[in-house]
mmCIF file of C-alpha atoms in Angstrom:
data_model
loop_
_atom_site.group_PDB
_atom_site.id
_atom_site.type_symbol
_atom_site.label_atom_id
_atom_site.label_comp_id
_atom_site.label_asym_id
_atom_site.label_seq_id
_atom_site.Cartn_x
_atom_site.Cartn_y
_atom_site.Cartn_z
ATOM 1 C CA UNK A 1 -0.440 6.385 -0.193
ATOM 2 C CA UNK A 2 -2.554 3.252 0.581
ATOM 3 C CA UNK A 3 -5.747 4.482 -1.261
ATOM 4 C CA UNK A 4 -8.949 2.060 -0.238
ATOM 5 C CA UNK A 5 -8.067 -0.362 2.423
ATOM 6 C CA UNK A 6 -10.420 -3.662 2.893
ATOM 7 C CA UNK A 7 -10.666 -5.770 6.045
ATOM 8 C CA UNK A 8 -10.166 -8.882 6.318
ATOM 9 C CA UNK A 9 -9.219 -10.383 3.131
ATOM 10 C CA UNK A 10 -11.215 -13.768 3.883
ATOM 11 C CA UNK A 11 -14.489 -14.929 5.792
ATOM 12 C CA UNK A 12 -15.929 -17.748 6.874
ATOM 13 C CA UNK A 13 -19.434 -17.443 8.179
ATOM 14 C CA UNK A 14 -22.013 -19.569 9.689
ATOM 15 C CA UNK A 15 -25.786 -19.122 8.502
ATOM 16 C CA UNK A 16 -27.356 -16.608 11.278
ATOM 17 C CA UNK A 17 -23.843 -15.197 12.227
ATOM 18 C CA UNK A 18 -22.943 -11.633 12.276
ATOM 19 C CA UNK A 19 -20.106 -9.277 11.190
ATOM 20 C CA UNK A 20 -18.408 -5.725 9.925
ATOM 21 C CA UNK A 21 -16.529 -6.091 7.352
ATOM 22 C CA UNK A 22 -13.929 -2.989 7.140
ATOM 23 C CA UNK A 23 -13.134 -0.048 4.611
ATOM 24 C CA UNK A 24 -10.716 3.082 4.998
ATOM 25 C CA UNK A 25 -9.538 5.328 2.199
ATOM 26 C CA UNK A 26 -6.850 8.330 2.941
ATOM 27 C CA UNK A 27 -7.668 10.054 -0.265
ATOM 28 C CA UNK A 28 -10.171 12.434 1.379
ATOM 29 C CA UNK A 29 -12.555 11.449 -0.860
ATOM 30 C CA UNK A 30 -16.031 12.451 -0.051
ATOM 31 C CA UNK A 31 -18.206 9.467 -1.960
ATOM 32 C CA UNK A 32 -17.733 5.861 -1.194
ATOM 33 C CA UNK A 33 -19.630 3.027 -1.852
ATOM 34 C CA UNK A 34 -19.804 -0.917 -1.423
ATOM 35 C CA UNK A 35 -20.434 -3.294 -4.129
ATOM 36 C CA UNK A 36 -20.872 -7.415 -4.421
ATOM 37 C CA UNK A 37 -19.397 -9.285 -7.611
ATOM 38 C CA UNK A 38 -20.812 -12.823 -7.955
ATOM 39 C CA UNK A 39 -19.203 -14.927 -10.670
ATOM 40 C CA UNK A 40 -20.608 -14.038 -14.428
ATOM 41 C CA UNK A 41 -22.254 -10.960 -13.045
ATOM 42 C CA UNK A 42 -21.519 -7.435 -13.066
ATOM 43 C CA UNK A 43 -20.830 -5.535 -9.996
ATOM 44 C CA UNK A 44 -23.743 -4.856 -8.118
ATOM 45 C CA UNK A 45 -23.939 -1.853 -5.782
ATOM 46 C CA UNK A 46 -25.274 -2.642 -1.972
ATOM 47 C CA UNK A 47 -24.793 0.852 -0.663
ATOM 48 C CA UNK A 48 -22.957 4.272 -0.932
ATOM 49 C CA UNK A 49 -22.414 7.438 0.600
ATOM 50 C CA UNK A 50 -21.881 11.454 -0.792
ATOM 51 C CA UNK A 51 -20.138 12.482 3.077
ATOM 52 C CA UNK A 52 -20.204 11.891 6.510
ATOM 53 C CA UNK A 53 -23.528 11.113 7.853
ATOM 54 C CA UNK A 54 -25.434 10.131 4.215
ATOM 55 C CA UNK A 55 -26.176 7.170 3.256
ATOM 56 C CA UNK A 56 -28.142 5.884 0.783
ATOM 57 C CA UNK A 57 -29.346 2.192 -0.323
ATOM 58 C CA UNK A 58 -28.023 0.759 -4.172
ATOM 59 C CA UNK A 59 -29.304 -2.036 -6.061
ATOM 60 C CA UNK A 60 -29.084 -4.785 -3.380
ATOM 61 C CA UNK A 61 -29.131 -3.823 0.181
ATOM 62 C CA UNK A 62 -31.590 -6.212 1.132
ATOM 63 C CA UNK A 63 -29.841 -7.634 4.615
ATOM 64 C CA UNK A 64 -26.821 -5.128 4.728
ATOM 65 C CA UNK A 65 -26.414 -2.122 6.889
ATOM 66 C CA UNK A 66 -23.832 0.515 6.342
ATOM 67 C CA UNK A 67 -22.719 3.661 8.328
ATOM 68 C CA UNK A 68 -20.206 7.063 7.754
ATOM 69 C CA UNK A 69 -19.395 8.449 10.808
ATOM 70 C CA UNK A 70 -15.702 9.571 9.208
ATOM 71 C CA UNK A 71 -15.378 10.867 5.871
ATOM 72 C CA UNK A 72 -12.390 7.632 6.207
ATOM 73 C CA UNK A 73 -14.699 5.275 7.100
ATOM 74 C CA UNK A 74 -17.225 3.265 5.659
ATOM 75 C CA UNK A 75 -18.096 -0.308 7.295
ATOM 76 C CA UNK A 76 -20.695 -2.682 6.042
ATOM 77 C CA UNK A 77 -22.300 -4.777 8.558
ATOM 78 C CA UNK A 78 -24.110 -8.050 7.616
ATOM 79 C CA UNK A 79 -26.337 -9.151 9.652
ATOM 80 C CA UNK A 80 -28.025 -12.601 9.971
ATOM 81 C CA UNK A 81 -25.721 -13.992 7.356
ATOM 82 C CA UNK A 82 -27.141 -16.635 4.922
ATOM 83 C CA UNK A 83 -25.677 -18.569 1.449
ATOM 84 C CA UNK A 84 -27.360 -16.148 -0.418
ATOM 85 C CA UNK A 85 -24.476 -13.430 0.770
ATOM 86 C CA UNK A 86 -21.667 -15.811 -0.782
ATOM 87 C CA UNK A 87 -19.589 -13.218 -2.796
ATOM 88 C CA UNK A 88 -16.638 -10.517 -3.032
ATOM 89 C CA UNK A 89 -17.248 -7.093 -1.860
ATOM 90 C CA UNK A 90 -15.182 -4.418 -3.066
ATOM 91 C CA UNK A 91 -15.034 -1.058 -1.340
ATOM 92 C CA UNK A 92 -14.425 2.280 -3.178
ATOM 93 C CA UNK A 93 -14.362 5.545 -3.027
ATOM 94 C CA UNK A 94 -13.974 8.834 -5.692
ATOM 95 C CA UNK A 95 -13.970 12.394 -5.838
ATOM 96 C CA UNK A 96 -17.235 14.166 -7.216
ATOM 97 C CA UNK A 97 -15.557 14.254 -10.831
ATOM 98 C CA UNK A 98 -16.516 11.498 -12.640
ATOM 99 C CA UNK A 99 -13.581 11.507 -14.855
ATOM 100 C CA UNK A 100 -11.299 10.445 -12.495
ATOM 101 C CA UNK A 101 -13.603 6.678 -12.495
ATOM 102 C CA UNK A 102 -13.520 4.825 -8.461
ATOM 103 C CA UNK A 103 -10.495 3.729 -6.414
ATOM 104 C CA UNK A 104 -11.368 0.526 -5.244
ATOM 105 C CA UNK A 105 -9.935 -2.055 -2.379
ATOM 106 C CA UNK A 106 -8.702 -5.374 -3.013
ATOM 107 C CA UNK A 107 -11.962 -7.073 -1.723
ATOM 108 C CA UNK A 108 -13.152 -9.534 1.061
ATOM 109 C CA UNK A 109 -13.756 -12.856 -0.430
ATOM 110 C CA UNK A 110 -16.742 -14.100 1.731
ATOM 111 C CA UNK A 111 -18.519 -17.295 2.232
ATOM 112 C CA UNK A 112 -21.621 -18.255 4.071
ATOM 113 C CA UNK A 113 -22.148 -21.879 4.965
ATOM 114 C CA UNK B 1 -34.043 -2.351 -19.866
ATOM 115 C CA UNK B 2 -30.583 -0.725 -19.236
ATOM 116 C CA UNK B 3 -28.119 -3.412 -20.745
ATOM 117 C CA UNK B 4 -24.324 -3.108 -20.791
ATOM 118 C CA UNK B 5 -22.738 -6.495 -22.670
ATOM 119 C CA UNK B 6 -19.245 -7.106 -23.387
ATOM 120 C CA UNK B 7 -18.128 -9.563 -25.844
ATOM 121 C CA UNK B 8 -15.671 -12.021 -26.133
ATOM 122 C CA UNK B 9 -15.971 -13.392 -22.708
ATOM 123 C CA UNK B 10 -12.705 -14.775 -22.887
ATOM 124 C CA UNK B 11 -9.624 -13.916 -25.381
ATOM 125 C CA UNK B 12 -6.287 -15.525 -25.619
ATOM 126 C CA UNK B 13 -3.757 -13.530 -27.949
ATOM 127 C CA UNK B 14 -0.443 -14.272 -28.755
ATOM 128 C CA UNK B 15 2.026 -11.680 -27.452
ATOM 129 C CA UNK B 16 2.256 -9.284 -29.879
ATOM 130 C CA UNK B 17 -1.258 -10.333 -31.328
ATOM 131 C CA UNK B 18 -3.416 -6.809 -31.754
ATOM 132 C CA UNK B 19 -7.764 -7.244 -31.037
ATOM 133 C CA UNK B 20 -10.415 -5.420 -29.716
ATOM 134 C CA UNK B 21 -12.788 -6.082 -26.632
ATOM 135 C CA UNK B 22 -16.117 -5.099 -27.199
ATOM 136 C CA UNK B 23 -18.764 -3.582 -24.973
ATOM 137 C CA UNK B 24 -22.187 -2.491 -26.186
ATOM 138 C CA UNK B 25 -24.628 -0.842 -24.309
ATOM 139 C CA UNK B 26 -28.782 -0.280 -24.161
ATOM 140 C CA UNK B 27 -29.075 2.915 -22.300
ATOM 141 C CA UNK B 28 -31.673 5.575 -21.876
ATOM 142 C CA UNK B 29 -29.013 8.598 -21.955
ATOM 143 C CA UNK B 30 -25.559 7.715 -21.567
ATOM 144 C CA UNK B 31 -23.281 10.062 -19.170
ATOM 145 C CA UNK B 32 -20.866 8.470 -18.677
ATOM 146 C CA UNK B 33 -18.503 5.158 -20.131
ATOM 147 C CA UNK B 34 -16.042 3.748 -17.371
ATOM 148 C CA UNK B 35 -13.250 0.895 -18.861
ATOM 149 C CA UNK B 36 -11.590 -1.123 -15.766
ATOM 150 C CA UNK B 37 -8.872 -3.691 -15.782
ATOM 151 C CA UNK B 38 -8.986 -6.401 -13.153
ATOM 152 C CA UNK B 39 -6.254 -8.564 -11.713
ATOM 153 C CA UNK B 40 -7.312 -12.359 -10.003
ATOM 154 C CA UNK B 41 -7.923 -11.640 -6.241
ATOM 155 C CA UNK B 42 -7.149 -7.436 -6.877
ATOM 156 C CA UNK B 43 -10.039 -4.919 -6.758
ATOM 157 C CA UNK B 44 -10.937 -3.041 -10.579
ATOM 158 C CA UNK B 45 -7.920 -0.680 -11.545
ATOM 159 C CA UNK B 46 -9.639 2.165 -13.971
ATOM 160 C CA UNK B 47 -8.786 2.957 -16.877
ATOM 161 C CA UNK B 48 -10.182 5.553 -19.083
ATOM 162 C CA UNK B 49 -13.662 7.662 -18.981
ATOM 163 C CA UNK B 50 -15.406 8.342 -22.638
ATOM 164 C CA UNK B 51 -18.490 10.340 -21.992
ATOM 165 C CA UNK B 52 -19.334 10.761 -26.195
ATOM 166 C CA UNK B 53 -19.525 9.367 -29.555
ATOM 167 C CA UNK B 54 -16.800 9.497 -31.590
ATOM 168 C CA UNK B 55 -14.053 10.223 -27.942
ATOM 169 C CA UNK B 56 -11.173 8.386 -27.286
ATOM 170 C CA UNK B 57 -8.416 7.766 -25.063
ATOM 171 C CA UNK B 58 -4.896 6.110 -24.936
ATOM 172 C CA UNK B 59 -2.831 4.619 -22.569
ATOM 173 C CA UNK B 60 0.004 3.026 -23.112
ATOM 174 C CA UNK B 61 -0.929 -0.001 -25.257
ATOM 175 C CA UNK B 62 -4.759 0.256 -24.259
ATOM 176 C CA UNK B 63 -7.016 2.916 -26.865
ATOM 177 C CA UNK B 64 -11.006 3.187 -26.056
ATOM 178 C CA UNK B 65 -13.204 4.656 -28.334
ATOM 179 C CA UNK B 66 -16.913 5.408 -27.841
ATOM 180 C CA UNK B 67 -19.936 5.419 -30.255
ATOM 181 C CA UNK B 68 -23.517 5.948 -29.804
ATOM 182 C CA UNK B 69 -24.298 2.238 -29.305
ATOM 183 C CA UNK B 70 -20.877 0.615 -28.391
ATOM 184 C CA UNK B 71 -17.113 0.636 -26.772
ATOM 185 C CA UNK B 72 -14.083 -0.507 -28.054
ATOM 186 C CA UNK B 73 -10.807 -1.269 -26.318
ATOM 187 C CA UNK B 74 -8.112 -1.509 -28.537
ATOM 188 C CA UNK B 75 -4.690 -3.175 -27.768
ATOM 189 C CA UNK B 76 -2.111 -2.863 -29.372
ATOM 190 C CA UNK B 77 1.258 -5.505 -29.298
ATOM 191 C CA UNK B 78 0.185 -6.862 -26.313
ATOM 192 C CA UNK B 79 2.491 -8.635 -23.576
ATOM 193 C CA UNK B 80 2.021 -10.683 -21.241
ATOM 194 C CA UNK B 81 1.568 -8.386 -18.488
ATOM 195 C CA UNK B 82 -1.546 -7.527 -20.342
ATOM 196 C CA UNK B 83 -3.018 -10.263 -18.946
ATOM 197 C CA UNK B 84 -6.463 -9.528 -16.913
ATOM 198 C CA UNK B 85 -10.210 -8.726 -16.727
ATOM 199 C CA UNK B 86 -11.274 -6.197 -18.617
ATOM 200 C CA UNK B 87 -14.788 -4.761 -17.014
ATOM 201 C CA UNK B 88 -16.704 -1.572 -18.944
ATOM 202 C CA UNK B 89 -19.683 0.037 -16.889
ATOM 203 C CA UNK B 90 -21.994 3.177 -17.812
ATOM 204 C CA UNK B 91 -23.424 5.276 -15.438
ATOM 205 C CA UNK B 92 -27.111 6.024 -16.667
ATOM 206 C CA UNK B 93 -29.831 8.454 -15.666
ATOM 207 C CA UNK B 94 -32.088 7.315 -13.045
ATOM 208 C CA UNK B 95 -29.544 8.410 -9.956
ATOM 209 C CA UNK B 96 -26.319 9.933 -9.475
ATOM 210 C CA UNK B 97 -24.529 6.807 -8.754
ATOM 211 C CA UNK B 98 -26.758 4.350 -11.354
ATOM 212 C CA UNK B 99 -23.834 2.316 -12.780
ATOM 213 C CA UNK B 100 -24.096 -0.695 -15.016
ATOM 214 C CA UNK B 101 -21.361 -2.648 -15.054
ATOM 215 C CA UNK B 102 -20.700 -5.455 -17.502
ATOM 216 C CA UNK B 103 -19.654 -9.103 -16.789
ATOM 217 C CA UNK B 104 -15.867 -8.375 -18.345
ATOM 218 C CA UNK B 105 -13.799 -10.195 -20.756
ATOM 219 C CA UNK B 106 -10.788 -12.351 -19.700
ATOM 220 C CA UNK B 107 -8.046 -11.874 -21.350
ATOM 221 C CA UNK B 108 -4.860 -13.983 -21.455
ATOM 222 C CA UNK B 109 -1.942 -12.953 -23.515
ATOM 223 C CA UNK B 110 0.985 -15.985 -23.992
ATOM 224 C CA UNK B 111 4.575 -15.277 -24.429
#
């Protein structure tokens, strides 16, 4: 059982450059979301989404775009990359019932120069 | 404001050295209180859910316990192993998915 699965691990990017970066979960979860963690902050969320096709902005979506088109899948696309988007993401997902907290990925360590 | 701090930022114990990790919260109706452990590089591992005062749940070294304005995780003979981030978050009114999460506490355990 894999649970949440991140792509790629690492990311250089120029300022003004483009790309997806990748999340799968085989847990049939229904809710998934995407979060940021900059150093001496808490996790922020960017986006998430309650099923295929719904999607919904979080605290910081400014210059993120996300889509569901599997209840798998659910890639975040930067685009026109700048410094300011220097962080980890960190995919998760869950089940409805809180109790059971988020599964998340291992994260994509990406940095903007 | 909604405010979730945890306190000490960073702990070193000996192994075998029992403390506490502390994280308080300023909420507007708590429903939730999430405890995560995180490894270097690894994505948050969770840990418990508390959703009221005076709760509390165990897991194998690691006890949380909730009140009305604060969290405790307790551990308990710690090892090395034990070694790792510790983040708490609380989801809040305001939107299903309104988490808080707090800035963690490192912890390093020596053998």
């Amino acid at each position: 059982n894999a649970g949440v699965t991140q792509t790629p691990k690492f990311r250089i990017l120029k300022i003004g450059q483009s790309m997806t970066l990748q999340c799968t979960q085989d847990m049939n979860h229904n809710y998934m979301y995407w979060y940021r963690q900059d150093p001496g902050m808490g996790l922020k969320l960017i986006y998430y989404s309650v099923g295929a096709g719904i999607t919904d902005k979080g605290e910081v979506p400014n210059g993120y775009n996300v889509s569901r088109s599997t209840t798998e899948d659910f890639p975040l696309r930067l685009e026109l990359a700048a410094p300011s988007q220097t962080s980890v993401y960190f995919c998760a997902s869950s089940t409805r019932d809180r109790t059971y907290g988020y599964t998340f990925g291992s994260g994509t360590r990406l940095t903007v120069v | 404001e909604d405010q979730v701090t945890q306190s000490p930022e960073a702990l070193r114990l000996q192994e075998g050295e029992s403390s506490s990790l502390n994280c308080s919260y300023t909420v507007s109706g708590l429903r939730g209180l999430f405890w995560y452990r995180q490894d270097p590089g690894k994505g948050p591992e969770f840990l418990f859910t508390l959703y009221s005062a005076g709760e509390e749940k165990e897991k194998e070294r690691l006890k949380a316990t909730l009140t009305k304005k604060e969290s405790f995780l307790h551990i308990t003979a710690p090892k090395p192993e034990d070694s790792a981030t510790y983040l708490c978050a609380v989801q809040v009114p305001g939107g299903t998915y309104k988490y808080i999460f707090g800035t963690g506490t490192r912890l390093k355990v020596l053998a």
